[in-house]
Amino acid sequence: MAGGILKEARARQTLDKDWDPISPPPIDGVYVKDVKNVIYRGGVLTELYRPEWFAEESFPIGHVVHVSLLPGLVTQWHCHHVQRDIVFPVRGFLRIGLYDARQDSPTQGKSFAMNFNLHRPRYLHIPPGVWHSLKNIGTDEAVYIVLNDVPFEYENPDDWTLAPDSPALPSGLL
Ligand SMILES: Cc1cn([C@H]2C[C@H](O)[C@@H](COP(=O)(O)OP(=O)(O)O[C@H]3O[C@H](C)C(=O)[C@H](O)[C@H]3O)O2)c(=O)[nH]c1=O
C-alpha cells in the first residue's frame, strides 16, 4: 500500500498457530520445553522437574540451585565441560544467550538468544560445551532455578569462563 519513499516489508513469521517458534533453537542438544502451570484457589503451581520428561536421555538430579539476578545484570559467559544444565526461569524477565563452541558439534559456531518469563513456563536444556549467559531484562529481580546432573564441586567447579568482550563470543546477543 505504501508509495513514495516508504519501502515497507511484511514482518517475518516467527511463530506457528500454537505460538511455538517456527524453528527450534539452532544448537545441537539445546532445547526448550513448555510445561503447563496449574491455577488453583491458592494461586499458581508449576512443576519444575519430572524424570519422565527426560525419558529418552535420562537426567538424574545431582544438584539444584536457586539464583536471583538484579535488574540490568548479566551473568558472566560460561560453559561446563561435564555437567548439563536445566535452567528454569521462575520470576521476572530473563534473556538467555547461547553459543556453540564445540569443535565436534554439527552446529558449531551457532548462537541464539531467547526470552523467558513464567507467564509461559518453560525450561531450557543446555549440554556441556555450550556457552551461556543470562541477562535480567526486566525492572524487578529475576530468579531462575538450575538443575544439574552432577553436584557442584567447591574446589573444582566445572565452570569455565571467558571475558565478556572476548572475540570468541558472539556480540550483541543479549
Ligand atoms: C553453582 C554453585 C555456585 N556457588 C557459588 C560459586 C560462585 O561464587 C557463586 C555464583 O555461582 P555462578 O557464578 O556459577 O552463578 P551463575 O553465573 O548465576 O551460574 C548459575 O546459573 C547458570 C545457568 C549455570 O550454568 C551455573 O552452573 C549456575 O551456577 O556461587 C556455590 O557456592 N554453590 C553452587 O552450587
mmCIF file with all atom_site columns, C-alpha atoms and ligand atoms in Angstrom:
data_model
loop_
_atom_site.group_PDB
_atom_site.id
_atom_site.type_symbol
_atom_site.label_atom_id
_atom_site.label_alt_id
_atom_site.label_comp_id
_atom_site.label_asym_id
_atom_site.label_entity_id
_atom_site.label_seq_id
_atom_site.pdbx_PDB_ins_code
_atom_site.Cartn_x
_atom_site.Cartn_y
_atom_site.Cartn_z
_atom_site.occupancy
_atom_site.B_iso_or_equiv
_atom_site.pdbx_formal_charge
_atom_site.auth_seq_id
_atom_site.auth_comp_id
_atom_site.auth_asym_id
_atom_site.auth_atom_id
_atom_site.pdbx_PDB_model_num
ATOM   1   C CA  . MET A 1 1   ? 0.000  0.000   0.000  1.00 0.00 ? 1   MET A CA  1
ATOM   2   C CA  . ALA A 1 2   ? 2.796  2.396   0.767  1.00 0.00 ? 2   ALA A CA  1
ATOM   3   C CA  . GLY A 1 3   ? 4.117  4.522   -2.037 1.00 0.00 ? 3   GLY A CA  1
ATOM   4   C CA  . GLY A 1 4   ? 6.665  7.259   -2.325 1.00 0.00 ? 4   GLY A CA  1
ATOM   5   C CA  . ILE A 1 5   ? 9.828  6.731   -0.371 1.00 0.00 ? 5   ILE A CA  1
ATOM   6   C CA  . LEU A 1 6   ? 8.347  4.147   2.035  1.00 0.00 ? 6   LEU A CA  1
ATOM   7   C CA  . LYS A 1 7   ? 9.679  0.631   1.482  1.00 0.00 ? 7   LYS A CA  1
ATOM   8   C CA  . GLU A 1 8   ? 7.566  -1.477  3.759  1.00 0.00 ? 8   GLU A CA  1
ATOM   9   C CA  . ALA A 1 9   ? 8.331  -5.126  4.430  1.00 0.00 ? 9   ALA A CA  1
ATOM   10  C CA  . ARG A 1 10  ? 5.994  -7.704  5.911  1.00 0.00 ? 10  ARG A CA  1
ATOM   11  C CA  . ALA A 1 11  ? 7.065  -8.874  9.364  1.00 0.00 ? 11  ALA A CA  1
ATOM   12  C CA  . ARG A 1 12  ? 8.511  -12.345 9.004  1.00 0.00 ? 12  ARG A CA  1
ATOM   13  C CA  . GLN A 1 13  ? 6.804  -15.327 10.568 1.00 0.00 ? 13  GLN A CA  1
ATOM   14  C CA  . THR A 1 14  ? 8.334  -16.299 13.889 1.00 0.00 ? 14  THR A CA  1
ATOM   15  C CA  . LEU A 1 15  ? 5.580  -18.466 15.419 1.00 0.00 ? 15  LEU A CA  1
ATOM   16  C CA  . ASP A 1 16  ? 3.136  -21.108 14.295 1.00 0.00 ? 16  ASP A CA  1
ATOM   17  C CA  . LYS A 1 17  ? -0.556 -21.121 15.176 1.00 0.00 ? 17  LYS A CA  1
ATOM   18  C CA  . ASP A 1 18  ? 0.191  -22.785 18.528 1.00 0.00 ? 18  ASP A CA  1
ATOM   19  C CA  . TRP A 1 19  ? 2.570  -19.907 19.361 1.00 0.00 ? 19  TRP A CA  1
ATOM   20  C CA  . ASP A 1 20  ? 5.590  -22.152 19.060 1.00 0.00 ? 20  ASP A CA  1
ATOM   21  C CA  . PRO A 1 21  ? 8.696  -20.842 17.305 1.00 0.00 ? 21  PRO A CA  1
ATOM   22  C CA  . ILE A 1 22  ? 8.771  -21.987 13.696 1.00 0.00 ? 22  ILE A CA  1
ATOM   23  C CA  . SER A 1 23  ? 12.388 -23.014 14.144 1.00 0.00 ? 23  SER A CA  1
ATOM   24  C CA  . PRO A 1 24  ? 13.832 -24.766 17.188 1.00 0.00 ? 24  PRO A CA  1
ATOM   25  C CA  . PRO A 1 25  ? 16.985 -23.417 18.888 1.00 0.00 ? 25  PRO A CA  1
ATOM   26  C CA  . PRO A 1 26  ? 19.698 -23.974 16.250 1.00 0.00 ? 26  PRO A CA  1
ATOM   27  C CA  . ILE A 1 27  ? 22.182 -25.598 18.639 1.00 0.00 ? 27  ILE A CA  1
ATOM   28  C CA  . ASP A 1 28  ? 22.567 -29.355 18.895 1.00 0.00 ? 28  ASP A CA  1
ATOM   29  C CA  . GLY A 1 29  ? 21.361 -30.599 22.289 1.00 0.00 ? 29  GLY A CA  1
ATOM   30  C CA  . VAL A 1 30  ? 19.794 -27.284 23.295 1.00 0.00 ? 30  VAL A CA  1
ATOM   31  C CA  . TYR A 1 31  ? 16.059 -27.442 23.645 1.00 0.00 ? 31  TYR A CA  1
ATOM   32  C CA  . VAL A 1 32  ? 13.185 -25.669 25.282 1.00 0.00 ? 32  VAL A CA  1
ATOM   33  C CA  . LYS A 1 33  ? 10.187 -27.431 26.738 1.00 0.00 ? 33  LYS A CA  1
ATOM   34  C CA  . ASP A 1 34  ? 6.941  -25.819 27.768 1.00 0.00 ? 34  ASP A CA  1
ATOM   35  C CA  . VAL A 1 35  ? 5.184  -27.030 30.846 1.00 0.00 ? 35  VAL A CA  1
ATOM   36  C CA  . LYS A 1 36  ? 1.704  -26.040 31.981 1.00 0.00 ? 36  LYS A CA  1
ATOM   37  C CA  . ASN A 1 37  ? 1.081  -24.360 35.266 1.00 0.00 ? 37  ASN A CA  1
ATOM   38  C CA  . VAL A 1 38  ? -1.849 -25.126 37.498 1.00 0.00 ? 38  VAL A CA  1
ATOM   39  C CA  . ILE A 1 39  ? -4.183 -22.350 38.529 1.00 0.00 ? 39  ILE A CA  1
ATOM   40  C CA  . TYR A 1 40  ? -5.839 -23.323 41.780 1.00 0.00 ? 40  TYR A CA  1
ATOM   41  C CA  . ARG A 1 41  ? -7.650 -21.495 44.522 1.00 0.00 ? 41  ARG A CA  1
ATOM   42  C CA  . GLY A 1 42  ? -4.428 -20.843 46.417 1.00 0.00 ? 42  GLY A CA  1
ATOM   43  C CA  . GLY A 1 43  ? -2.500 -19.396 43.469 1.00 0.00 ? 43  GLY A CA  1
ATOM   44  C CA  . VAL A 1 44  ? -0.395 -20.892 40.696 1.00 0.00 ? 44  VAL A CA  1
ATOM   45  C CA  . LEU A 1 45  ? 1.650  -24.085 40.923 1.00 0.00 ? 45  LEU A CA  1
ATOM   46  C CA  . THR A 1 46  ? 4.351  -25.012 38.410 1.00 0.00 ? 46  THR A CA  1
ATOM   47  C CA  . GLU A 1 47  ? 6.127  -28.358 38.366 1.00 0.00 ? 47  GLU A CA  1
ATOM   48  C CA  . LEU A 1 48  ? 9.841  -27.895 37.703 1.00 0.00 ? 48  LEU A CA  1
ATOM   49  C CA  . TYR A 1 49  ? 11.045 -31.449 37.130 1.00 0.00 ? 49  TYR A CA  1
ATOM   50  C CA  . ARG A 1 50  ? 9.725  -34.914 36.459 1.00 0.00 ? 50  ARG A CA  1
ATOM   51  C CA  . PRO A 1 51  ? 12.054 -37.770 35.461 1.00 0.00 ? 51  PRO A CA  1
ATOM   52  C CA  . GLU A 1 52  ? 9.738  -38.866 32.668 1.00 0.00 ? 52  GLU A CA  1
ATOM   53  C CA  . TRP A 1 53  ? 10.260 -35.528 30.913 1.00 0.00 ? 53  TRP A CA  1
ATOM   54  C CA  . PHE A 1 54  ? 13.746 -36.879 30.203 1.00 0.00 ? 54  PHE A CA  1
ATOM   55  C CA  . ALA A 1 55  ? 12.796 -40.430 29.390 1.00 0.00 ? 55  ALA A CA  1
ATOM   56  C CA  . GLU A 1 56  ? 14.975 -40.631 26.254 1.00 0.00 ? 56  GLU A CA  1
ATOM   57  C CA  . GLU A 1 57  ? 18.203 -39.209 27.625 1.00 0.00 ? 57  GLU A CA  1
ATOM   58  C CA  . SER A 1 58  ? 17.739 -39.531 31.413 1.00 0.00 ? 58  SER A CA  1
ATOM   59  C CA  . PHE A 1 59  ? 18.523 -36.535 33.605 1.00 0.00 ? 59  PHE A CA  1
ATOM   60  C CA  . PRO A 1 60  ? 19.336 -37.620 37.166 1.00 0.00 ? 60  PRO A CA  1
ATOM   61  C CA  . ILE A 1 61  ? 19.202 -34.658 39.535 1.00 0.00 ? 61  ILE A CA  1
ATOM   62  C CA  . GLY A 1 62  ? 22.587 -34.164 41.199 1.00 0.00 ? 62  GLY A CA  1
ATOM   63  C CA  . HIS A 1 63  ? 22.310 -30.582 42.340 1.00 0.00 ? 63  HIS A CA  1
ATOM   64  C CA  . VAL A 1 64  ? 19.765 -27.755 42.406 1.00 0.00 ? 64  VAL A CA  1
ATOM   65  C CA  . VAL A 1 65  ? 20.407 -24.043 42.837 1.00 0.00 ? 65  VAL A CA  1
ATOM   66  C CA  . HIS A 1 66  ? 18.145 -21.022 43.106 1.00 0.00 ? 66  HIS A CA  1
ATOM   67  C CA  . VAL A 1 67  ? 19.724 -17.897 41.604 1.00 0.00 ? 67  VAL A CA  1
ATOM   68  C CA  . SER A 1 68  ? 18.489 -14.324 41.714 1.00 0.00 ? 68  SER A CA  1
ATOM   69  C CA  . LEU A 1 69  ? 19.741 -11.689 39.333 1.00 0.00 ? 69  LEU A CA  1
ATOM   70  C CA  . LEU A 1 70  ? 19.246 -7.979  39.939 1.00 0.00 ? 70  LEU A CA  1
ATOM   71  C CA  . PRO A 1 71  ? 17.717 -5.738  37.260 1.00 0.00 ? 71  PRO A CA  1
ATOM   72  C CA  . GLY A 1 72  ? 20.068 -4.993  34.396 1.00 0.00 ? 72  GLY A CA  1
ATOM   73  C CA  . LEU A 1 73  ? 22.668 -7.538  35.457 1.00 0.00 ? 73  LEU A CA  1
ATOM   74  C CA  . VAL A 1 74  ? 24.203 -10.101 33.146 1.00 0.00 ? 74  VAL A CA  1
ATOM   75  C CA  . THR A 1 75  ? 25.960 -13.263 34.266 1.00 0.00 ? 75  THR A CA  1
ATOM   76  C CA  . GLN A 1 76  ? 29.420 -13.986 33.017 1.00 0.00 ? 76  GLN A CA  1
ATOM   77  C CA  . TRP A 1 77  ? 29.520 -16.078 29.859 1.00 0.00 ? 77  TRP A CA  1
ATOM   78  C CA  . HIS A 1 78  ? 30.364 -19.591 30.983 1.00 0.00 ? 78  HIS A CA  1
ATOM   79  C CA  . CYS A 1 79  ? 30.163 -23.206 29.977 1.00 0.00 ? 79  CYS A CA  1
ATOM   80  C CA  . HIS A 1 80  ? 30.622 -26.583 31.580 1.00 0.00 ? 80  HIS A CA  1
ATOM   81  C CA  . HIS A 1 81  ? 32.825 -29.448 30.452 1.00 0.00 ? 81  HIS A CA  1
ATOM   82  C CA  . VAL A 1 82  ? 30.812 -32.199 32.083 1.00 0.00 ? 82  VAL A CA  1
ATOM   83  C CA  . GLN A 1 83  ? 27.588 -31.053 33.674 1.00 0.00 ? 83  GLN A CA  1
ATOM   84  C CA  . ARG A 1 84  ? 24.314 -30.432 31.910 1.00 0.00 ? 84  ARG A CA  1
ATOM   85  C CA  . ASP A 1 85  ? 22.087 -27.554 32.962 1.00 0.00 ? 85  ASP A CA  1
ATOM   86  C CA  . ILE A 1 86  ? 18.358 -27.283 33.024 1.00 0.00 ? 86  ILE A CA  1
ATOM   87  C CA  . VAL A 1 87  ? 17.534 -23.643 33.562 1.00 0.00 ? 87  VAL A CA  1
ATOM   88  C CA  . PHE A 1 88  ? 14.018 -22.887 34.729 1.00 0.00 ? 88  PHE A CA  1
ATOM   89  C CA  . PRO A 1 89  ? 13.267 -19.146 34.978 1.00 0.00 ? 89  PRO A CA  1
ATOM   90  C CA  . VAL A 1 90  ? 10.693 -18.644 37.714 1.00 0.00 ? 90  VAL A CA  1
ATOM   91  C CA  . ARG A 1 91  ? 10.489 -14.895 38.236 1.00 0.00 ? 91  ARG A CA  1
ATOM   92  C CA  . GLY A 1 92  ? 10.960 -11.734 36.185 1.00 0.00 ? 92  GLY A CA  1
ATOM   93  C CA  . PHE A 1 93  ? 12.130 -11.363 32.616 1.00 0.00 ? 93  PHE A CA  1
ATOM   94  C CA  . LEU A 1 94  ? 15.296 -13.144 31.558 1.00 0.00 ? 94  LEU A CA  1
ATOM   95  C CA  . ARG A 1 95  ? 17.067 -13.292 28.245 1.00 0.00 ? 95  ARG A CA  1
ATOM   96  C CA  . ILE A 1 96  ? 19.418 -16.229 27.788 1.00 0.00 ? 96  ILE A CA  1
ATOM   97  C CA  . GLY A 1 97  ? 22.153 -16.232 25.182 1.00 0.00 ? 97  GLY A CA  1
ATOM   98  C CA  . LEU A 1 98  ? 23.816 -19.413 23.919 1.00 0.00 ? 98  LEU A CA  1
ATOM   99  C CA  . TYR A 1 99  ? 26.830 -20.104 21.754 1.00 0.00 ? 99  TYR A CA  1
ATOM   100 C CA  . ASP A 1 100 ? 28.064 -23.448 20.468 1.00 0.00 ? 100 ASP A CA  1
ATOM   101 C CA  . ALA A 1 101 ? 31.864 -23.658 20.586 1.00 0.00 ? 101 ALA A CA  1
ATOM   102 C CA  . ARG A 1 102 ? 32.105 -27.459 20.429 1.00 0.00 ? 102 ARG A CA  1
ATOM   103 C CA  . GLN A 1 103 ? 34.580 -28.497 17.738 1.00 0.00 ? 103 GLN A CA  1
ATOM   104 C CA  . ASP A 1 104 ? 32.745 -31.742 17.051 1.00 0.00 ? 104 ASP A CA  1
ATOM   105 C CA  . SER A 1 105 ? 29.255 -30.246 17.006 1.00 0.00 ? 105 SER A CA  1
ATOM   106 C CA  . PRO A 1 106 ? 27.143 -30.143 13.838 1.00 0.00 ? 106 PRO A CA  1
ATOM   107 C CA  . THR A 1 107 ? 26.031 -26.672 14.952 1.00 0.00 ? 107 THR A CA  1
ATOM   108 C CA  . GLN A 1 108 ? 29.472 -25.368 15.934 1.00 0.00 ? 108 GLN A CA  1
ATOM   109 C CA  . GLY A 1 109 ? 29.548 -21.547 15.727 1.00 0.00 ? 109 GLY A CA  1
ATOM   110 C CA  . LYS A 1 110 ? 25.770 -21.069 16.021 1.00 0.00 ? 110 LYS A CA  1
ATOM   111 C CA  . SER A 1 111 ? 24.384 -18.646 18.548 1.00 0.00 ? 111 SER A CA  1
ATOM   112 C CA  . PHE A 1 112 ? 20.913 -17.999 19.810 1.00 0.00 ? 112 PHE A CA  1
ATOM   113 C CA  . ALA A 1 113 ? 19.024 -15.952 22.396 1.00 0.00 ? 113 ALA A CA  1
ATOM   114 C CA  . MET A 1 114 ? 15.590 -16.347 23.874 1.00 0.00 ? 114 MET A CA  1
ATOM   115 C CA  . ASN A 1 115 ? 13.381 -14.519 26.386 1.00 0.00 ? 115 ASN A CA  1
ATOM   116 C CA  . PHE A 1 116 ? 11.751 -16.192 29.364 1.00 0.00 ? 116 PHE A CA  1
ATOM   117 C CA  . ASN A 1 117 ? 9.027  -15.350 31.857 1.00 0.00 ? 117 ASN A CA  1
ATOM   118 C CA  . LEU A 1 118 ? 6.789  -17.524 33.980 1.00 0.00 ? 118 LEU A CA  1
ATOM   119 C CA  . HIS A 1 119 ? 3.760  -16.278 32.042 1.00 0.00 ? 119 HIS A CA  1
ATOM   120 C CA  . ARG A 1 120 ? 4.931  -19.050 29.708 1.00 0.00 ? 120 ARG A CA  1
ATOM   121 C CA  . PRO A 1 121 ? 6.533  -21.655 31.977 1.00 0.00 ? 121 PRO A CA  1
ATOM   122 C CA  . ARG A 1 122 ? 9.335  -23.445 30.171 1.00 0.00 ? 122 ARG A CA  1
ATOM   123 C CA  . TYR A 1 123 ? 12.794 -24.749 30.781 1.00 0.00 ? 123 TYR A CA  1
ATOM   124 C CA  . LEU A 1 124 ? 15.966 -24.755 28.735 1.00 0.00 ? 124 LEU A CA  1
ATOM   125 C CA  . HIS A 1 125 ? 18.335 -27.718 28.446 1.00 0.00 ? 125 HIS A CA  1
ATOM   126 C CA  . ILE A 1 126 ? 21.996 -26.797 27.899 1.00 0.00 ? 126 ILE A CA  1
ATOM   127 C CA  . PRO A 1 127 ? 24.573 -29.519 27.185 1.00 0.00 ? 127 PRO A CA  1
ATOM   128 C CA  . PRO A 1 128 ? 28.260 -29.286 28.154 1.00 0.00 ? 128 PRO A CA  1
ATOM   129 C CA  . GLY A 1 129 ? 30.363 -27.160 25.807 1.00 0.00 ? 129 GLY A CA  1
ATOM   130 C CA  . VAL A 1 130 ? 27.584 -24.678 25.020 1.00 0.00 ? 130 VAL A CA  1
ATOM   131 C CA  . TRP A 1 131 ? 28.425 -21.205 26.326 1.00 0.00 ? 131 TRP A CA  1
ATOM   132 C CA  . HIS A 1 132 ? 25.616 -19.342 28.027 1.00 0.00 ? 132 HIS A CA  1
ATOM   133 C CA  . SER A 1 133 ? 24.885 -16.054 29.729 1.00 0.00 ? 133 SER A CA  1
ATOM   134 C CA  . LEU A 1 134 ? 21.711 -14.775 31.361 1.00 0.00 ? 134 LEU A CA  1
ATOM   135 C CA  . LYS A 1 135 ? 20.518 -11.181 31.476 1.00 0.00 ? 135 LYS A CA  1
ATOM   136 C CA  . ASN A 1 136 ? 17.795 -9.704  33.630 1.00 0.00 ? 136 ASN A CA  1
ATOM   137 C CA  . ILE A 1 137 ? 15.917 -7.590  31.069 1.00 0.00 ? 137 ILE A CA  1
ATOM   138 C CA  . GLY A 1 138 ? 13.147 -6.633  33.490 1.00 0.00 ? 138 GLY A CA  1
ATOM   139 C CA  . THR A 1 139 ? 12.828 -3.967  36.145 1.00 0.00 ? 139 THR A CA  1
ATOM   140 C CA  . ASP A 1 140 ? 12.500 -6.348  39.108 1.00 0.00 ? 140 ASP A CA  1
ATOM   141 C CA  . GLU A 1 141 ? 14.684 -9.088  40.493 1.00 0.00 ? 141 GLU A CA  1
ATOM   142 C CA  . ALA A 1 142 ? 14.688 -12.157 38.242 1.00 0.00 ? 142 ALA A CA  1
ATOM   143 C CA  . VAL A 1 143 ? 15.025 -15.680 39.578 1.00 0.00 ? 143 VAL A CA  1
ATOM   144 C CA  . TYR A 1 144 ? 15.938 -18.954 37.930 1.00 0.00 ? 144 TYR A CA  1
ATOM   145 C CA  . ILE A 1 145 ? 16.356 -22.477 39.180 1.00 0.00 ? 145 ILE A CA  1
ATOM   146 C CA  . VAL A 1 146 ? 19.233 -24.521 37.770 1.00 0.00 ? 146 VAL A CA  1
ATOM   147 C CA  . LEU A 1 147 ? 19.064 -28.301 37.866 1.00 0.00 ? 147 LEU A CA  1
ATOM   148 C CA  . ASN A 1 148 ? 22.344 -30.139 37.273 1.00 0.00 ? 148 ASN A CA  1
ATOM   149 C CA  . ASP A 1 149 ? 23.002 -33.791 36.688 1.00 0.00 ? 149 ASP A CA  1
ATOM   150 C CA  . VAL A 1 150 ? 26.191 -33.685 38.791 1.00 0.00 ? 150 VAL A CA  1
ATOM   151 C CA  . PRO A 1 151 ? 26.885 -31.912 42.103 1.00 0.00 ? 151 PRO A CA  1
ATOM   152 C CA  . PHE A 1 152 ? 28.830 -28.651 42.208 1.00 0.00 ? 152 PHE A CA  1
ATOM   153 C CA  . GLU A 1 153 ? 32.428 -29.129 43.440 1.00 0.00 ? 153 GLU A CA  1
ATOM   154 C CA  . TYR A 1 154 ? 33.561 -26.174 45.522 1.00 0.00 ? 154 TYR A CA  1
ATOM   155 C CA  . GLU A 1 155 ? 37.284 -26.800 44.933 1.00 0.00 ? 155 GLU A CA  1
ATOM   156 C CA  . ASN A 1 156 ? 36.958 -27.720 41.277 1.00 0.00 ? 156 ASN A CA  1
ATOM   157 C CA  . PRO A 1 157 ? 33.906 -26.011 39.807 1.00 0.00 ? 157 PRO A CA  1
ATOM   158 C CA  . ASP A 1 158 ? 33.019 -27.259 36.348 1.00 0.00 ? 158 ASP A CA  1
ATOM   159 C CA  . ASP A 1 159 ? 32.586 -23.603 35.360 1.00 0.00 ? 159 ASP A CA  1
ATOM   160 C CA  . TRP A 1 160 ? 34.682 -22.206 32.542 1.00 0.00 ? 160 TRP A CA  1
ATOM   161 C CA  . THR A 1 161 ? 34.596 -18.540 31.722 1.00 0.00 ? 161 THR A CA  1
ATOM   162 C CA  . LEU A 1 162 ? 35.637 -16.044 29.071 1.00 0.00 ? 162 LEU A CA  1
ATOM   163 C CA  . ALA A 1 163 ? 35.823 -12.275 29.328 1.00 0.00 ? 163 ALA A CA  1
ATOM   164 C CA  . PRO A 1 164 ? 32.553 -10.661 28.192 1.00 0.00 ? 164 PRO A CA  1
ATOM   165 C CA  . ASP A 1 165 ? 34.396 -8.808  25.408 1.00 0.00 ? 165 ASP A CA  1
ATOM   166 C CA  . SER A 1 166 ? 36.218 -11.913 24.218 1.00 0.00 ? 166 SER A CA  1
ATOM   167 C CA  . PRO A 1 167 ? 36.232 -12.084 20.401 1.00 0.00 ? 167 PRO A CA  1
ATOM   168 C CA  . ALA A 1 168 ? 35.498 -15.784 20.817 1.00 0.00 ? 168 ALA A CA  1
ATOM   169 C CA  . LEU A 1 169 ? 31.950 -14.907 21.911 1.00 0.00 ? 169 LEU A CA  1
ATOM   170 C CA  . PRO A 1 170 ? 29.097 -13.595 19.789 1.00 0.00 ? 170 PRO A CA  1
ATOM   171 C CA  . SER A 1 171 ? 28.382 -9.903  20.328 1.00 0.00 ? 171 SER A CA  1
ATOM   172 C CA  . GLY A 1 172 ? 25.020 -8.201  20.571 1.00 0.00 ? 172 GLY A CA  1
ATOM   173 C CA  . LEU A 1 173 ? 23.061 -11.303 21.584 1.00 0.00 ? 173 LEU A CA  1
ATOM   174 C CA  . LEU A 1 174 ? 21.955 -10.009 24.961 1.00 0.00 ? 174 LEU A CA  1
HETATM 175 C C1  . LIG B 2 .   ? 26.604 -23.422 41.308 1.00 0.00 ? 1   LIG B C1  1
HETATM 176 C C2  . LIG B 2 .   ? 27.126 -23.006 42.671 1.00 0.00 ? 1   LIG B C2  1
HETATM 177 C C3  . LIG B 2 .   ? 27.814 -21.847 42.823 1.00 0.00 ? 1   LIG B C3  1
HETATM 178 N N1  . LIG B 2 .   ? 28.292 -21.483 44.048 1.00 0.00 ? 1   LIG B N1  1
HETATM 179 C C4  . LIG B 2 .   ? 28.983 -20.210 44.176 1.00 0.00 ? 1   LIG B C4  1
HETATM 180 C C5  . LIG B 2 .   ? 30.138 -20.000 43.239 1.00 0.00 ? 1   LIG B C5  1
HETATM 181 C C6  . LIG B 2 .   ? 30.088 -18.525 42.954 1.00 0.00 ? 1   LIG B C6  1
HETATM 182 O O1  . LIG B 2 .   ? 30.822 -17.840 43.946 1.00 0.00 ? 1   LIG B O1  1
HETATM 183 C C7  . LIG B 2 .   ? 28.631 -18.125 43.134 1.00 0.00 ? 1   LIG B C7  1
HETATM 184 C C8  . LIG B 2 .   ? 27.904 -17.874 41.846 1.00 0.00 ? 1   LIG B C8  1
HETATM 185 O O2  . LIG B 2 .   ? 27.995 -19.039 41.040 1.00 0.00 ? 1   LIG B O2  1
HETATM 186 P P1  . LIG B 2 .   ? 27.945 -18.961 39.453 1.00 0.00 ? 1   LIG B P1  1
HETATM 187 O O3  . LIG B 2 .   ? 28.941 -17.972 39.003 1.00 0.00 ? 1   LIG B O3  1
HETATM 188 O O4  . LIG B 2 .   ? 28.064 -20.338 38.941 1.00 0.00 ? 1   LIG B O4  1
HETATM 189 O O5  . LIG B 2 .   ? 26.491 -18.371 39.202 1.00 0.00 ? 1   LIG B O5  1
HETATM 190 P P2  . LIG B 2 .   ? 25.760 -18.088 37.817 1.00 0.00 ? 1   LIG B P2  1
HETATM 191 O O6  . LIG B 2 .   ? 26.660 -17.379 36.876 1.00 0.00 ? 1   LIG B O6  1
HETATM 192 O O7  . LIG B 2 .   ? 24.457 -17.451 38.141 1.00 0.00 ? 1   LIG B O7  1
HETATM 193 O O8  . LIG B 2 .   ? 25.519 -19.509 37.158 1.00 0.00 ? 1   LIG B O8  1
HETATM 194 C C9  . LIG B 2 .   ? 24.444 -20.342 37.543 1.00 0.00 ? 1   LIG B C9  1
HETATM 195 O O9  . LIG B 2 .   ? 23.467 -20.413 36.531 1.00 0.00 ? 1   LIG B O9  1
HETATM 196 C C10 . LIG B 2 .   ? 23.986 -20.855 35.274 1.00 0.00 ? 1   LIG B C10 1
HETATM 197 C C11 . LIG B 2 .   ? 22.869 -21.006 34.305 1.00 0.00 ? 1   LIG B C11 1
HETATM 198 C C12 . LIG B 2 .   ? 24.872 -22.032 35.342 1.00 0.00 ? 1   LIG B C12 1
HETATM 199 O O10 . LIG B 2 .   ? 25.063 -22.705 34.360 1.00 0.00 ? 1   LIG B O10 1
HETATM 200 C C13 . LIG B 2 .   ? 25.700 -22.223 36.543 1.00 0.00 ? 1   LIG B C13 1
HETATM 201 O O11 . LIG B 2 .   ? 26.097 -23.546 36.691 1.00 0.00 ? 1   LIG B O11 1
HETATM 202 C C14 . LIG B 2 .   ? 24.958 -21.771 37.754 1.00 0.00 ? 1   LIG B C14 1
HETATM 203 O O12 . LIG B 2 .   ? 25.809 -21.802 38.833 1.00 0.00 ? 1   LIG B O12 1
HETATM 204 O O13 . LIG B 2 .   ? 28.029 -19.172 43.883 1.00 0.00 ? 1   LIG B O13 1
HETATM 205 C C15 . LIG B 2 .   ? 28.093 -22.272 45.137 1.00 0.00 ? 1   LIG B C15 1
HETATM 206 O O14 . LIG B 2 .   ? 28.509 -21.939 46.248 1.00 0.00 ? 1   LIG B O14 1
HETATM 207 N N2  . LIG B 2 .   ? 27.401 -23.445 45.010 1.00 0.00 ? 1   LIG B N2  1
HETATM 208 C C16 . LIG B 2 .   ? 26.899 -23.831 43.819 1.00 0.00 ? 1   LIG B C16 1
HETATM 209 O O15 . LIG B 2 .   ? 26.269 -24.877 43.753 1.00 0.00 ? 1   LIG B O15 1
#
